[in-house]
mmCIF file of C-alpha atoms in Angstrom:
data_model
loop_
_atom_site.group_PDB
_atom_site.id
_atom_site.type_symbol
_atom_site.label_atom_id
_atom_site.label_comp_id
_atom_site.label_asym_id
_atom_site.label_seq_id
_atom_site.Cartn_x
_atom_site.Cartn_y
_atom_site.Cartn_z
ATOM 1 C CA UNK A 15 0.000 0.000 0.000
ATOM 2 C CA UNK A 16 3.015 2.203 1.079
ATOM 3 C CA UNK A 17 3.836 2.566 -3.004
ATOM 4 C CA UNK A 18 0.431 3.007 -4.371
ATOM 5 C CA UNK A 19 -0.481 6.372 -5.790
ATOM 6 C CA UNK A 20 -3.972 7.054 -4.992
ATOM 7 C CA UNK A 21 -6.418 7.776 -8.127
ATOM 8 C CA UNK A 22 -8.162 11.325 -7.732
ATOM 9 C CA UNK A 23 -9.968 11.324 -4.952
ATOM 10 C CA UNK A 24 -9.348 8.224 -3.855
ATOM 11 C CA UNK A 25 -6.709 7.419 -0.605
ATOM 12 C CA UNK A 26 -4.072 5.251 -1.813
ATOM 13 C CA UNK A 27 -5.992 2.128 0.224
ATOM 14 C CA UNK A 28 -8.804 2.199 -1.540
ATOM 15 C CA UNK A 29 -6.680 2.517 -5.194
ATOM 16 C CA UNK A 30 -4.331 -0.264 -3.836
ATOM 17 C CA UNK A 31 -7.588 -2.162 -2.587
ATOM 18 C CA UNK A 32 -9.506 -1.614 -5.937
ATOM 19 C CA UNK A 33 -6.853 -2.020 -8.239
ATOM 20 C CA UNK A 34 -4.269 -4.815 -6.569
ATOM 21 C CA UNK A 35 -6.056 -6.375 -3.805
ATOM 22 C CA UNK A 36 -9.430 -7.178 -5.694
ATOM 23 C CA UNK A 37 -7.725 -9.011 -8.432
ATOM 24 C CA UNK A 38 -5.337 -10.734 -6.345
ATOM 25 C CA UNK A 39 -8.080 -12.213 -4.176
ATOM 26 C CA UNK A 40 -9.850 -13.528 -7.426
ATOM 27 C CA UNK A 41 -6.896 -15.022 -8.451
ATOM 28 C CA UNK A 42 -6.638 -16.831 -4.900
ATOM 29 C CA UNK A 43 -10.140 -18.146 -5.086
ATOM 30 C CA UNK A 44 -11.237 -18.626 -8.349
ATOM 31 C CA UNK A 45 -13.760 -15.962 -9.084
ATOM 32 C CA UNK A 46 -13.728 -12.599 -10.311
ATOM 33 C CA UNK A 47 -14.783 -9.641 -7.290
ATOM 34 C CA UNK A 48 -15.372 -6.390 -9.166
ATOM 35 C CA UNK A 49 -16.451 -3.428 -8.408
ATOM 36 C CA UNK A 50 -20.051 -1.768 -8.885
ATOM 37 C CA UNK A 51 -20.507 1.537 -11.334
ATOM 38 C CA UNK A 52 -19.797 4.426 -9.463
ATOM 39 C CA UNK A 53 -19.061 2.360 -6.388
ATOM 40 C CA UNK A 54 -15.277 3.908 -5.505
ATOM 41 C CA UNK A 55 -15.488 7.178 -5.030
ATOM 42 C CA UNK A 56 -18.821 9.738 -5.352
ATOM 43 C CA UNK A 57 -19.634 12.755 -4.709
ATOM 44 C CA UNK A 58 -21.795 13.925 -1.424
ATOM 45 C CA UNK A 59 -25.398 13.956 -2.339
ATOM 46 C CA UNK A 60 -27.059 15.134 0.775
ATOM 47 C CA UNK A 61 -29.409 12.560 2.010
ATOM 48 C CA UNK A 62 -26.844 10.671 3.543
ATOM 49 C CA UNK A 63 -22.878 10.492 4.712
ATOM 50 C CA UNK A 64 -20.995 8.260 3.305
ATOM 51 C CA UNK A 65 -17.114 6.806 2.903
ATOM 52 C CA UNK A 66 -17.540 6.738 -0.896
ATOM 53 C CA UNK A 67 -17.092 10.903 -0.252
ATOM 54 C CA UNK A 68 -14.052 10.510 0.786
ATOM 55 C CA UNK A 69 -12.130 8.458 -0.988
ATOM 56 C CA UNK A 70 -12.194 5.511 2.162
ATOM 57 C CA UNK A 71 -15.179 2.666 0.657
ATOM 58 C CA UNK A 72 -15.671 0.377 -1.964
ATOM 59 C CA UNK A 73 -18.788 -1.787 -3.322
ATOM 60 C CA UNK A 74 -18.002 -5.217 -4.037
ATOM 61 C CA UNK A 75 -20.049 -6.777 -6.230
ATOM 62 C CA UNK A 76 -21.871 -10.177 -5.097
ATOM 63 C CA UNK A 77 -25.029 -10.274 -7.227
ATOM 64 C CA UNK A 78 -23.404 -12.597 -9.763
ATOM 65 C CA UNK A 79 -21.973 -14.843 -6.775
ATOM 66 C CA UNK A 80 -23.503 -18.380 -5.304
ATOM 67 C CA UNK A 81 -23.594 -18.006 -1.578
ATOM 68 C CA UNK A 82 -20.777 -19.995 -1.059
ATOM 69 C CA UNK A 83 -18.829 -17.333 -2.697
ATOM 70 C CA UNK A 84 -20.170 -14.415 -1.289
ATOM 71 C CA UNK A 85 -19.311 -16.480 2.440
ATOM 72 C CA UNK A 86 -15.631 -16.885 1.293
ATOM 73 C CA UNK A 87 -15.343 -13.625 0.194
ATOM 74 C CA UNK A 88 -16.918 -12.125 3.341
ATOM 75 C CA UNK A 89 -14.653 -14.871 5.261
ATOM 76 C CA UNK A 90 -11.666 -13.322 4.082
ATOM 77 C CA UNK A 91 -12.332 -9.852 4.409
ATOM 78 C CA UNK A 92 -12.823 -10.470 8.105
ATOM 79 C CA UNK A 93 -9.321 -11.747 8.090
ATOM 80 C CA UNK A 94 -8.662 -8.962 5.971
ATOM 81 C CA UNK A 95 -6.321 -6.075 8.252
ATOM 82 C CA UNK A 96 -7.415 -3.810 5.850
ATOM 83 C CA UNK A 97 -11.189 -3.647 6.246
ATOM 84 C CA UNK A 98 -12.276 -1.726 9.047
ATOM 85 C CA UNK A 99 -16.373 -2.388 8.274
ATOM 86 C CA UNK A 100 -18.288 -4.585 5.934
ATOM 87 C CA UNK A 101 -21.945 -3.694 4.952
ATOM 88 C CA UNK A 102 -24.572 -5.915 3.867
ATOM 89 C CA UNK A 103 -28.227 -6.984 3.867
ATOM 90 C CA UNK A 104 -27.493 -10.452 2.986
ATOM 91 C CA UNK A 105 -29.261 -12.972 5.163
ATOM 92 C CA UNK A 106 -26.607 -15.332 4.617
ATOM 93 C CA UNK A 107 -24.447 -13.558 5.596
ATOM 94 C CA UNK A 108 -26.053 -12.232 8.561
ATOM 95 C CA UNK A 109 -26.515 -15.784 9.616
ATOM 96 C CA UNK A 110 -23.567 -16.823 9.855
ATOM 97 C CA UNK A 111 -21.112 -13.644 10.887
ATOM 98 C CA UNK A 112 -23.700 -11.071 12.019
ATOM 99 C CA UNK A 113 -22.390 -10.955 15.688
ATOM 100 C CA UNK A 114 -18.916 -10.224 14.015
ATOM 101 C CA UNK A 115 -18.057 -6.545 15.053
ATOM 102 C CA UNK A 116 -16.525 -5.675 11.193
ATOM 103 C CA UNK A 117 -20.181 -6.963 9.998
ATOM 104 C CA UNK A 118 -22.733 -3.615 9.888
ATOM 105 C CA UNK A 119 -26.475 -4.664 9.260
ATOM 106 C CA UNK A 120 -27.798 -2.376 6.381
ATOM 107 C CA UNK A 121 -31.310 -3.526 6.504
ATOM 108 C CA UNK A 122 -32.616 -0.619 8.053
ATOM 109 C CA UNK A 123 -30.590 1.873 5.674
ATOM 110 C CA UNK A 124 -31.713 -0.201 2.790
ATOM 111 C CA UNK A 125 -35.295 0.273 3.718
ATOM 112 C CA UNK A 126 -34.801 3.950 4.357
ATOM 113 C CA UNK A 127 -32.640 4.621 1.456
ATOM 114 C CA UNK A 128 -34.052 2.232 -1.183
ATOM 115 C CA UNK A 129 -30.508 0.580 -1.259
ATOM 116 C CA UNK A 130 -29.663 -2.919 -1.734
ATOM 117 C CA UNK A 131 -26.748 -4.630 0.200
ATOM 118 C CA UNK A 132 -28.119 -7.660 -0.533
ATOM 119 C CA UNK A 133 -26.247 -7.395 -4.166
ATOM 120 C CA UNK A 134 -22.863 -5.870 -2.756
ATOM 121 C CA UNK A 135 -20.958 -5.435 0.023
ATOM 122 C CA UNK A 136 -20.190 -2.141 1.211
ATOM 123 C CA UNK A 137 -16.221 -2.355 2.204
ATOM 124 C CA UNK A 138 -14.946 0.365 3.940
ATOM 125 C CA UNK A 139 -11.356 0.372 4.853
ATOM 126 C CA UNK A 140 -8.889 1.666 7.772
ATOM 127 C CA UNK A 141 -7.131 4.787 6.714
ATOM 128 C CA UNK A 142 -6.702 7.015 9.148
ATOM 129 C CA UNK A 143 -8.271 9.638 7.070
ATOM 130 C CA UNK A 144 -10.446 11.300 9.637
ATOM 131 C CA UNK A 145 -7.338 12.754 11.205
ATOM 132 C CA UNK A 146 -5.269 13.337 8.074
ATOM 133 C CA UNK A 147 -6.703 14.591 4.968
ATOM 134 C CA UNK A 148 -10.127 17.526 4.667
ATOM 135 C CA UNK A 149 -12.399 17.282 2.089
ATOM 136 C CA UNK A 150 -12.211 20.978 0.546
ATOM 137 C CA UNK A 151 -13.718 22.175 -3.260
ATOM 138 C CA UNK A 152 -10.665 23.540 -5.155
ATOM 139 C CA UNK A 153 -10.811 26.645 -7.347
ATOM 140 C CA UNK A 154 -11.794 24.618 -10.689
ATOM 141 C CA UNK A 155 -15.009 23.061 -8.634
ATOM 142 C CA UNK A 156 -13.289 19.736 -7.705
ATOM 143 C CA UNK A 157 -13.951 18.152 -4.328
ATOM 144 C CA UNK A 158 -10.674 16.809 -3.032
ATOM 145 C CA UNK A 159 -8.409 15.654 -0.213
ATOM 146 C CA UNK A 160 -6.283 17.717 1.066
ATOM 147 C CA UNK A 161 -3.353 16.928 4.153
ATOM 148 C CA UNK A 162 -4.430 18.380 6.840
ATOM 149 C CA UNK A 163 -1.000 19.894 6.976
ATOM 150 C CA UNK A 164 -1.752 21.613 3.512
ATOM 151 C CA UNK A 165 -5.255 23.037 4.937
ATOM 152 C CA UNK A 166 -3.518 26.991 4.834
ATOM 153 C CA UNK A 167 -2.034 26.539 1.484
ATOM 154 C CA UNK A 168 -4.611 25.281 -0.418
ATOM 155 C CA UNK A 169 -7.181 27.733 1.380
ATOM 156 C CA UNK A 170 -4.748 30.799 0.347
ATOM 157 C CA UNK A 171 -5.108 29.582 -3.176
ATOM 158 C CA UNK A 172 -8.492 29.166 -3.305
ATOM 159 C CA UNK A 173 -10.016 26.173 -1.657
ATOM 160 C CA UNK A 174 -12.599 26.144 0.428
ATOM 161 C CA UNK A 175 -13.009 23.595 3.039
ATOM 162 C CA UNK A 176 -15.960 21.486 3.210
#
């Protein structure tokens, strides 16, 4: 993770998870994890926080998977150092590792929010972010992430924290 350069804004754990750790797992067991559209990094939209806004969650696809696959994958995130939380709606799943502290029960935010964690798993990861990089809009309209140690700078040229 130390080497990876992190894809706009993305940290470098999700960008090493996405791009490196996803295909090495489906190497290890068989099956091909991917990644849902538009479920890396998006943009705030108001009726909800989430880690895709900054940079720290991915959605891992499991609609296409048996159950057996979707328990080996959880399985292994849970071993996984990486992976602070896993959400899901999956009963199976719930079943068997729903007293599991990294497991978060997103039946109620399904029903709320007219998601589905049923066909992915919400993975978000440890990165320390919370105490190291701001989510501020540059001058060109971009929302990025900033050091926290960069904060001044970037608001002298412009930025505007968020």
């Amino acid at each position: 993770i130390h080497n990876t350069q992190a894809k706009p804004n993305e940290t470098k754990e999700l960008t090493y998870y996405a791009d490196k750790y996803l295909p090495q797992l489906s190497n290890e067991l068989g099956v091909k994890f991917t990644i849902v559209e538009g479920g890396r990094y998006r943009p705030a939209n108001g009726s909800y926080k989430s880690h895709h806004t900054t940079g720290e969650a991915a959605d891992v696809s499991m609609s296409e998977h048996n159950v057996n696959t979707r328990l080996r994958f959880i399985e292994s995130q849970l071993k996984n150092p990486q992976v602070k939380k896993i959400g899901t709606s999956d009963p199976n799943i719930l079943a068997k590792y729903g007293t599991n502290p990294k497991i978060e029960d997103e039946r109620k935010f399904d029903k709320q929010h007219g998601t589905n964690h049923v066909n992915h798993a919400h993975i978000t990861l440890n990165t320390g972010i919370s105490n190291q990089m701001v989510r501020m809009k540059a001058p060109n309209g971009r929302i990025v992430l900033v050091p926290q140690s960069m904060v001044e700078q970037a608001t002298k040229q412009g930025g505007v924290r968020l």
